[in-house]
């Protein structure tokens, strides 16, 4: 303020001096007239500056702060600086806000900001997708009214958020969400929603797997334990034929447990190793000759088994894994095809791909079972699989091995007519005998 007084002083002094000079040169009346004119001119300048300021104040965003004259110059320059600082601050704030929004938009999880009363202040698109919210329309609405789930209402009500809430939604194909709440500010809350559907599925699969393995081991173990008790019971007099019968049964069930453990170890080894190792140009024809001999031994003359090598293609593969997969397909054909049936093994090209197929004249499989055959412990007919000593893991192993070789398992089957299981390998894994010679040599 003092600077305004100081800056006004020269103009007032000039008016007074002009009046004094006029008084000396003329008379008091002229002097008064000069002073009055001077004051009116000063006042007019103030009014003009005020009018410019008022015009600017009506719409400050549209125009820059007006330039002032005289003492107003300093006042309006001060105002201009203040306005510029405010604009800069606003730009910075809106930049911060935009960055925060962009971060919220980029988050892989849903984020909802809730006010003190649990009303939605903001949410990102993922939250709106997970919780069925509308990012614009639902702002200011209570979250519990929009996500109608008793568990969520109870969770928000109790105010203790150390543990996240698992929410199973009826909508969104049974999506399972984990909701965590972080309190901030004055009782405001940040709700984080992550999709744990897959993790839940994996956990359920893990639980089912452990239950299945325990169940699979329990029955043969119970049988073996029962026979052991009978055989070691001193009171019981068993004739030799009975004793041999019991021992044979124990052998059979122990064998089943052994096969199960072996298959489990194979599966876990396949899962543990990330990529394929020991890849060589495998002589598939030679490998299949071995598989056919094993099948003949397993069949013990009950089936006609034919191996047809259409082209002696080699395959860039892990020989051990390939033998395990092909062996599983062939032993299934032997196990499930009744005596007198035909089993045909074929290796050759189909277009650019290489295919190993096992066709049998067995019972065939109904279409509804086919997509599930490669699931662990999935069996079409439990009693039949048990009879054959199957572990229920064979096709799971096959699928695993083929996936590691970027190959596909195709199953064609018709109940009553038979089945055909084909392993289809991509062209890039094929090696002709000539190509393979340097590697093999
Ligand atoms: P398993 O050890 O029980 O044979 P697999 O995973 O090898 O387990 O096979 C899964 C199920 O697929 C089997 O229980 C059987 O019902 C069915 N299956 C597999 N191969 C054949 C086949 N060649 N003919 C008929 N059914 C088959």
Coordinates of C-alpha atoms and ligand atoms in Angstrom, one line a residue:
X1 CA 0.0 0.0 0.0
X2 CA 2.8 2.4 0.9
X3 CA 4.2 2.0 -2.6
X4 CA 0.8 3.0 -4.1
X5 CA 0.9 6.2 -2.0
X6 CA 4.5 6.9 -2.9
X7 CA 3.8 6.3 -6.6
X8 CA 0.7 8.5 -6.5
X9 CA 2.7 11.4 -4.8
X10 CA 4.5 12.7 -8.0
X11 CA 1.2 13.2 -9.9
X12 CA -0.4 15.0 -6.9
X13 CA 2.7 17.1 -6.5
X14 CA 2.7 18.0 -10.2
X15 CA -0.9 19.2 -9.9
X16 CA -0.1 21.2 -6.7
X17 CA 3.1 22.8 -8.4
X18 CA 1.0 23.7 -11.5
X19 CA -1.6 25.3 -9.3
X20 CA 1.2 27.2 -7.4
X21 CA 2.9 28.5 -10.6
X22 CA -0.5 29.6 -11.9
X23 CA -1.2 31.5 -8.7
X24 CA 2.1 33.3 -8.9
X25 CA 1.7 34.1 -12.6
X26 CA -2.0 34.8 -12.5
X27 CA -4.4 34.7 -9.5
X28 CA -5.9 32.3 -7.0
X29 CA -8.9 31.6 -9.1
X30 CA -6.9 30.4 -12.1
X31 CA -4.8 28.4 -9.8
X32 CA -7.8 26.6 -8.4
X33 CA -9.1 25.9 -11.9
X34 CA -5.7 24.3 -12.9
X35 CA -5.7 22.2 -9.7
X36 CA -9.3 21.0 -10.3
X37 CA -8.5 20.1 -14.0
X38 CA -5.4 18.2 -12.8
X39 CA -7.4 16.3 -10.2
X40 CA -10.2 15.5 -12.7
X41 CA -7.6 14.1 -15.1
X42 CA -6.1 11.9 -12.4
X43 CA -9.5 10.7 -11.4
X44 CA -10.4 9.9 -15.1
X45 CA -7.3 7.8 -15.4
X46 CA -8.2 5.8 -12.2
X47 CA -11.8 5.3 -13.6
X48 CA -10.4 4.1 -17.0
X49 CA -8.1 1.6 -15.2
X50 CA -10.9 0.4 -12.9
X51 CA -13.2 0.0 -16.0
X52 CA -10.6 -2.2 -17.7
X53 CA -10.1 -4.2 -14.5
X54 CA -13.9 -4.7 -14.1
X55 CA -14.2 -5.8 -17.8
X56 CA -11.4 -8.4 -17.2
X57 CA -13.0 -9.6 -14.0
X58 CA -16.2 -10.5 -15.8
X59 CA -14.4 -13.3 -17.7
X60 CA -10.9 -13.7 -16.4
X61 CA -10.2 -16.9 -18.4
X62 CA -11.0 -15.3 -21.8
X63 CA -8.5 -12.3 -21.7
X64 CA -5.2 -11.5 -20.2
X65 CA -5.0 -9.1 -17.3
X66 CA -5.2 -5.5 -18.7
X67 CA -2.2 -3.3 -18.8
X68 CA -2.5 -0.3 -16.3
X69 CA -1.3 3.2 -16.5
X70 CA 0.2 5.3 -13.7
X71 CA -0.1 3.7 -10.3
X72 CA -2.3 1.0 -11.7
X73 CA 0.6 -0.4 -13.7
X74 CA 2.2 -1.8 -10.6
X75 CA -1.1 -3.1 -9.2
X76 CA -2.1 -4.9 -12.5
X77 CA 1.4 -6.3 -13.0
X78 CA 1.1 -7.8 -9.5
X79 CA -2.3 -9.2 -10.4
X80 CA -0.9 -10.6 -13.7
X81 CA 1.9 -12.4 -11.8
X82 CA -0.6 -13.8 -9.3
X83 CA -2.9 -15.1 -12.1
X84 CA 0.1 -16.6 -14.0
X85 CA 1.2 -18.5 -10.8
X86 CA -2.3 -19.8 -10.3
X87 CA -2.5 -21.0 -13.9
X88 CA 0.8 -22.8 -13.6
X89 CA -0.3 -24.4 -10.3
X90 CA -3.5 -25.6 -11.9
X91 CA -1.7 -27.0 -14.9
X92 CA 0.7 -28.8 -12.6
X93 CA -2.3 -30.2 -10.5
X94 CA -4.2 -31.3 -13.6
X95 CA -1.0 -32.9 -14.9
X96 CA -0.6 -34.8 -11.6
X97 CA -4.2 -35.8 -11.7
X98 CA -3.9 -37.0 -15.3
X99 CA -0.7 -39.0 -14.4
X100 CA -2.6 -40.5 -11.5
X101 CA -5.5 -41.4 -13.8
X102 CA -3.2 -42.9 -16.4
X103 CA -1.5 -45.0 -13.7
X104 CA -5.0 -46.1 -12.5
X105 CA -6.0 -46.9 -16.1
X106 CA -2.7 -48.9 -16.7
X107 CA -3.1 -51.0 -13.5
X108 CA -3.8 -54.6 -14.2
X109 CA -6.2 -54.6 -11.1
X110 CA -9.4 -52.8 -10.5
X111 CA -9.2 -49.6 -8.3
X112 CA -12.1 -47.8 -6.7
X113 CA -11.8 -44.7 -4.5
X114 CA -14.4 -44.5 -1.8
X115 CA -15.3 -41.5 0.3
X116 CA -16.0 -41.5 4.0
X117 CA -19.5 -42.8 3.4
X118 CA -18.4 -45.6 1.1
X119 CA -19.6 -43.7 -2.0
X120 CA -17.6 -44.1 -5.2
X121 CA -15.3 -41.1 -6.0
X122 CA -13.5 -42.7 -8.9
X123 CA -12.9 -46.1 -10.5
X124 CA -10.8 -47.4 -13.3
X125 CA -12.1 -49.4 -16.3
X126 CA -11.0 -52.7 -14.9
X127 CA -12.9 -52.1 -11.6
X128 CA -16.0 -51.2 -13.7
X129 CA -15.6 -54.4 -15.7
X130 CA -15.0 -56.6 -12.6
X131 CA -17.7 -55.1 -10.5
X132 CA -20.2 -54.1 -13.2
X133 CA -19.8 -50.3 -12.4
X134 CA -20.4 -47.4 -14.8
X135 CA -17.4 -45.1 -14.6
X136 CA -19.5 -41.9 -15.0
X137 CA -23.0 -42.7 -13.9
X138 CA -22.1 -44.5 -10.7
X139 CA -19.9 -41.8 -9.3
X140 CA -21.2 -40.6 -5.9
X141 CA -23.3 -43.9 -5.5
X142 CA -22.8 -46.2 -2.5
X143 CA -20.7 -49.2 -3.7
X144 CA -22.7 -51.7 -1.7
X145 CA -25.9 -50.7 -3.6
X146 CA -24.2 -51.4 -6.9
X147 CA -22.3 -54.5 -6.0
X148 CA -25.1 -56.4 -4.2
X149 CA -23.2 -59.1 -2.4
X150 CA -23.7 -59.7 1.3
X151 CA -20.1 -60.6 1.9
X152 CA -18.9 -57.3 0.5
X153 CA -21.4 -55.3 2.6
X154 CA -20.3 -57.2 5.8
X155 CA -16.6 -56.7 4.9
X156 CA -17.0 -52.9 4.4
X157 CA -19.1 -52.7 7.6
X158 CA -16.7 -54.5 10.0
X159 CA -13.9 -52.1 9.2
X160 CA -11.1 -54.6 9.6
X161 CA -9.1 -55.0 6.4
X162 CA -6.0 -57.0 7.3
X163 CA -7.1 -60.0 5.2
X164 CA -8.5 -59.6 1.7
X165 CA -12.0 -60.7 0.9
X166 CA -12.6 -63.4 -1.7
X167 CA -15.7 -62.7 -3.7
X168 CA -17.3 -65.2 -6.0
X169 CA -19.4 -63.4 -8.5
X170 CA -22.5 -64.9 -10.1
X171 CA -22.0 -62.8 -13.1
X172 CA -18.9 -62.6 -15.4
X173 CA -18.7 -66.4 -15.8
X174 CA -18.2 -67.1 -12.1
X175 CA -15.3 -64.7 -11.8
X176 CA -13.5 -64.9 -8.4
X177 CA -12.1 -61.6 -7.1
X178 CA -9.8 -60.8 -4.2
X179 CA -10.7 -57.5 -2.7
X180 CA -8.3 -55.6 -0.5
X181 CA -9.0 -52.3 1.2
X182 CA -6.4 -49.6 2.0
X183 CA -7.6 -46.8 4.3
X184 CA -6.1 -43.3 3.6
X185 CA -6.8 -39.7 4.4
X186 CA -9.8 -39.0 6.6
X187 CA -11.5 -42.4 6.5
X188 CA -11.4 -42.6 2.7
X189 CA -10.7 -46.0 1.2
X190 CA -9.0 -47.4 -1.8
X191 CA -10.4 -50.7 -2.9
X192 CA -8.2 -53.0 -5.0
X193 CA -9.8 -55.8 -6.9
X194 CA -7.7 -58.6 -8.5
X195 CA -9.0 -61.4 -10.6
X196 CA -7.9 -64.7 -8.9
X197 CA -10.1 -67.0 -10.9
X198 CA -7.1 -68.8 -12.5
X199 CA -5.3 -69.1 -9.2
X200 CA -8.4 -70.5 -7.5
X201 CA -8.8 -73.0 -10.4
X202 CA -5.1 -74.0 -10.0
X203 CA -5.7 -74.4 -6.2
X204 CA -8.8 -76.5 -6.8
X205 CA -6.9 -78.6 -9.3
X206 CA -4.1 -79.1 -6.8
X207 CA -6.5 -80.2 -4.1
X208 CA -8.3 -82.6 -6.5
X209 CA -4.9 -84.0 -7.6
X210 CA -3.8 -84.7 -4.1
X211 CA -7.2 -86.3 -3.3
X212 CA -7.1 -88.3 -6.5
X213 CA -3.5 -89.6 -5.9
X214 CA -4.5 -90.5 -2.3
X215 CA -7.6 -92.3 -3.5
X216 CA -5.7 -94.1 -6.3
X217 CA -3.1 -95.3 -3.7
X218 CA -5.6 -96.1 -1.0
X219 CA -7.4 -99.0 -2.8
X220 CA -4.3 -101.1 -3.7
X221 CA -2.7 -100.3 -0.3
X222 CA -5.8 -101.5 1.5
X223 CA -5.8 -104.7 -0.5
X224 CA -2.1 -105.4 0.1
X225 CA -2.5 -104.6 3.8
X226 CA -5.5 -106.9 4.1
X227 CA -3.7 -109.9 2.4
X228 CA -0.6 -109.2 4.5
X229 CA -2.7 -109.5 7.6
X230 CA -4.2 -112.7 6.4
X231 CA -0.9 -114.2 5.5
X232 CA 0.8 -113.3 8.7
X233 CA -2.1 -114.5 10.9
X234 CA -0.7 -117.6 12.7
X235 CA -4.1 -119.0 13.5
X236 CA -5.2 -119.1 9.9
X237 CA -4.2 -122.3 8.1
X238 CA -3.9 -121.5 4.4
X239 CA -3.4 -124.1 1.7
X240 CA -0.6 -123.4 -0.8
X241 CA -2.9 -122.5 -3.7
X242 CA -4.7 -119.9 -1.6
X243 CA -1.4 -118.5 -0.4
X244 CA -0.1 -118.2 -4.0
X245 CA -3.4 -116.6 -5.0
X246 CA -3.1 -114.0 -2.3
X247 CA 0.6 -113.3 -3.2
X248 CA -0.3 -112.9 -6.8
X249 CA -3.0 -110.3 -5.9
X250 CA -0.5 -108.5 -3.7
X251 CA 1.9 -108.5 -6.6
X252 CA -0.7 -107.1 -9.0
X253 CA -1.7 -104.3 -6.6
X254 CA 1.9 -103.4 -5.8
X255 CA 2.5 -103.2 -9.5
X256 CA -0.4 -100.8 -9.9
X257 CA 1.1 -98.6 -7.2
X258 CA 4.5 -98.8 -8.8
X259 CA 3.0 -97.8 -12.2
X260 CA 1.2 -94.9 -10.6
X261 CA 4.3 -93.6 -8.8
X262 CA 6.3 -94.0 -12.1
X263 CA 3.7 -92.1 -14.0
X264 CA 3.5 -89.4 -11.4
X265 CA 7.3 -89.0 -11.5
X266 CA 7.2 -88.8 -15.3
X267 CA 4.6 -86.1 -15.1
X268 CA 6.3 -84.1 -12.5
X269 CA 9.7 -84.4 -14.4
X270 CA 7.9 -83.1 -17.5
X271 CA 6.4 -80.2 -15.6
X272 CA 9.6 -79.4 -13.8
X273 CA 11.8 -79.1 -16.9
X274 CA 10.9 -75.9 -18.8
X275 CA 12.1 -76.6 -22.3
X276 CA 13.0 -79.7 -24.2
X277 CA 16.4 -81.1 -23.7
X278 CA 18.5 -83.7 -25.5
X279 CA 16.9 -83.1 -28.9
X280 CA 18.2 -85.3 -31.6
X281 CA 17.0 -86.4 -35.0
X282 CA 15.2 -89.5 -33.7
X283 CA 14.9 -92.5 -36.0
X284 CA 11.2 -92.9 -35.4
X285 CA 11.0 -96.1 -37.5
X286 CA 13.5 -97.8 -35.2
X287 CA 11.8 -96.4 -32.1
X288 CA 8.4 -97.7 -33.3
X289 CA 9.8 -101.2 -34.0
X290 CA 10.7 -101.4 -30.3
X291 CA 7.2 -100.1 -29.3
X292 CA 5.6 -102.7 -31.6
X293 CA 7.6 -105.5 -30.0
X294 CA 6.5 -104.3 -26.5
X295 CA 2.9 -104.2 -27.7
X296 CA 3.2 -107.8 -29.1
X297 CA 4.6 -108.9 -25.7
X298 CA 1.7 -107.1 -23.9
X299 CA -0.9 -108.5 -26.2
X300 CA 0.5 -112.0 -25.9
X301 CA -1.1 -113.0 -29.2
X302 CA -4.5 -111.7 -28.5
X303 CA -4.4 -109.0 -31.2
X304 CA -3.2 -108.6 -34.8
X305 CA -0.6 -105.7 -34.5
X306 CA 0.7 -104.1 -37.7
X307 CA 3.3 -101.3 -38.1
X308 CA 3.4 -99.4 -41.3
X309 CA 6.3 -96.9 -42.0
X310 CA 5.0 -94.9 -44.9
X311 CA 8.2 -92.8 -45.0
X312 CA 11.3 -93.2 -42.7
X313 CA 11.1 -89.6 -41.5
X314 CA 13.2 -88.6 -38.5
X315 CA 11.9 -86.2 -35.9
X316 CA 13.8 -83.6 -34.0
X317 CA 12.7 -84.7 -30.5
X318 CA 13.6 -86.1 -27.2
X319 CA 13.8 -89.8 -27.9
X320 CA 12.9 -90.9 -24.3
X321 CA 9.8 -88.6 -24.1
X322 CA 8.7 -89.7 -27.6
X323 CA 9.0 -93.4 -26.7
X324 CA 7.0 -92.8 -23.5
X325 CA 4.2 -91.0 -25.4
X326 CA 4.0 -93.5 -28.3
X327 CA 4.3 -96.4 -25.8
X328 CA 1.3 -95.0 -23.9
X329 CA -0.9 -94.7 -27.0
X330 CA 0.0 -98.2 -28.1
X331 CA -0.4 -99.9 -24.7
X332 CA -3.9 -98.2 -24.4
X333 CA -4.9 -99.7 -27.7
X334 CA -3.7 -103.2 -26.5
X335 CA -5.5 -102.7 -23.1
X336 CA -8.8 -101.5 -24.4
X337 CA -9.1 -103.6 -27.5
X338 CA -10.8 -107.0 -26.8
X339 CA -9.0 -110.1 -27.9
X340 CA -9.1 -110.8 -31.6
X341 CA -9.0 -107.1 -32.5
X342 CA -6.8 -105.2 -34.9
X343 CA -4.2 -102.6 -33.9
X344 CA -2.5 -100.6 -36.7
X345 CA 0.5 -98.3 -36.1
X346 CA 1.4 -95.8 -38.9
X347 CA 4.2 -93.2 -39.3
X348 CA 4.3 -90.9 -42.3
X349 CA 3.4 -87.5 -43.7
X350 CA 0.1 -85.7 -43.7
X351 CA 0.7 -82.6 -45.9
X352 CA 3.7 -80.8 -44.5
X353 CA 3.2 -82.4 -41.1
X354 CA 4.4 -85.8 -39.7
X355 CA 1.9 -88.1 -38.1
X356 CA 2.1 -91.1 -35.8
X357 CA -1.3 -92.8 -35.5
X358 CA -2.6 -95.8 -33.5
X359 CA -5.9 -97.2 -34.8
X360 CA -7.7 -100.0 -33.0
X361 CA -10.9 -101.9 -33.4
X362 CA -11.7 -101.5 -29.7
X363 CA -14.9 -100.3 -28.0
X364 CA -14.5 -96.7 -29.1
X365 CA -15.3 -93.6 -27.0
X366 CA -18.4 -91.5 -26.8
X367 CA -17.8 -87.9 -28.1
X368 CA -18.6 -86.3 -24.8
X369 CA -15.6 -88.0 -23.1
X370 CA -13.1 -87.1 -25.8
X371 CA -12.2 -83.5 -24.8
X372 CA -11.6 -84.7 -21.2
X373 CA -9.4 -87.8 -21.9
X374 CA -6.1 -86.0 -21.3
X375 CA -7.2 -84.7 -17.9
X376 CA -5.3 -86.5 -15.1
X377 CA -7.3 -89.5 -13.7
X378 CA -10.1 -89.0 -16.2
X379 CA -11.4 -92.4 -17.2
X380 CA -14.3 -93.3 -19.4
X381 CA -15.0 -96.6 -17.6
X382 CA -13.4 -96.8 -14.2
X383 CA -13.8 -100.5 -13.7
X384 CA -12.4 -101.2 -17.2
X385 CA -9.4 -99.0 -16.6
X386 CA -8.8 -100.6 -13.2
X387 CA -9.0 -104.1 -14.8
X388 CA -6.3 -103.1 -17.3
X389 CA -4.2 -101.7 -14.5
X390 CA -4.4 -98.2 -16.0
X391 CA -3.2 -95.3 -13.9
X392 CA -5.4 -92.7 -15.6
X393 CA -2.3 -90.6 -16.3
X394 CA -1.2 -92.1 -19.6
X395 CA -2.9 -89.6 -22.0
X396 CA -2.0 -86.7 -19.6
X397 CA 1.7 -87.7 -20.2
X398 CA 1.1 -88.0 -23.9
X399 CA -0.5 -84.6 -24.1
X400 CA 2.4 -83.0 -22.1
X401 CA 5.1 -84.6 -24.3
X402 CA 3.4 -83.6 -27.5
X403 CA 2.9 -80.0 -26.3
X404 CA 6.6 -79.8 -25.5
X405 CA 7.2 -80.8 -29.1
X406 CA 4.6 -78.3 -30.4
X407 CA 2.6 -81.3 -31.6
X408 CA -1.1 -82.0 -31.2
X409 CA -3.0 -85.0 -30.1
X410 CA -6.0 -85.8 -32.3
X411 CA -8.6 -88.3 -31.2
X412 CA -11.2 -89.8 -33.6
X413 CA -13.5 -92.4 -32.1
X414 CA -16.8 -94.0 -32.7
X415 CA -18.5 -96.2 -30.1
X416 CA -18.6 -99.8 -31.2
X417 CA -16.2 -99.2 -34.1
X418 CA -12.8 -98.3 -32.6
X419 CA -10.5 -95.3 -32.0
X420 CA -7.6 -93.6 -33.7
X421 CA -5.2 -91.5 -31.7
X422 CA -2.8 -89.4 -33.8
X423 CA 0.2 -87.4 -32.8
X424 CA 0.7 -84.6 -35.3
X425 CA 4.1 -82.9 -35.5
X426 CA 4.9 -79.6 -37.2
X427 CA 6.9 -79.6 -40.4
X428 CA 9.9 -77.8 -38.7
X429 CA 10.6 -80.9 -36.6
X430 CA 10.9 -83.3 -39.6
X431 CA 14.3 -84.4 -40.7
X432 CA 14.8 -86.7 -43.7
X433 CA 17.4 -89.4 -43.3
X434 CA 19.8 -87.5 -45.5
X435 CA 19.4 -84.3 -43.4
X436 CA 19.9 -86.2 -40.2
X437 CA 23.0 -88.1 -41.3
X438 CA 25.6 -85.5 -40.0
X439 CA 23.8 -85.1 -36.6
X440 CA 23.3 -88.8 -36.2
X441 CA 26.8 -89.7 -37.3
Ligands
LIG1 P1 -5.6 -95.2 -18.3 O1 -4.4 -95.4 -17.5 O2 -6.9 -95.3 -17.4 O3 -5.6 -96.0 -19.5 P2 -5.3 -92.9 -19.9 O4 -5.0 -91.5 -19.6 O5 -4.2 -93.6 -20.7 O6 -5.6 -93.6 -18.6 O7 -6.6 -93.0 -20.7 C1 -7.7 -92.3 -20.2 C2 -9.0 -93.0 -20.6 O8 -9.2 -93.0 -22.0 C3 -9.0 -94.5 -20.3 O9 -9.3 -94.7 -18.9 C4 -9.9 -95.1 -21.2 O10 -11.2 -95.0 -20.7 C5 -9.8 -94.1 -22.4 N1 -9.0 -94.7 -23.5 C6 -7.7 -94.4 -23.8 N2 -7.3 -95.1 -24.9 C7 -8.4 -95.8 -25.3 C8 -8.6 -96.7 -26.5 N3 -7.6 -97.0 -27.3 N4 -9.8 -97.2 -26.6 C9 -10.8 -96.9 -25.8 N5 -10.7 -96.1 -24.7 C10 -9.5 -95.5 -24.5

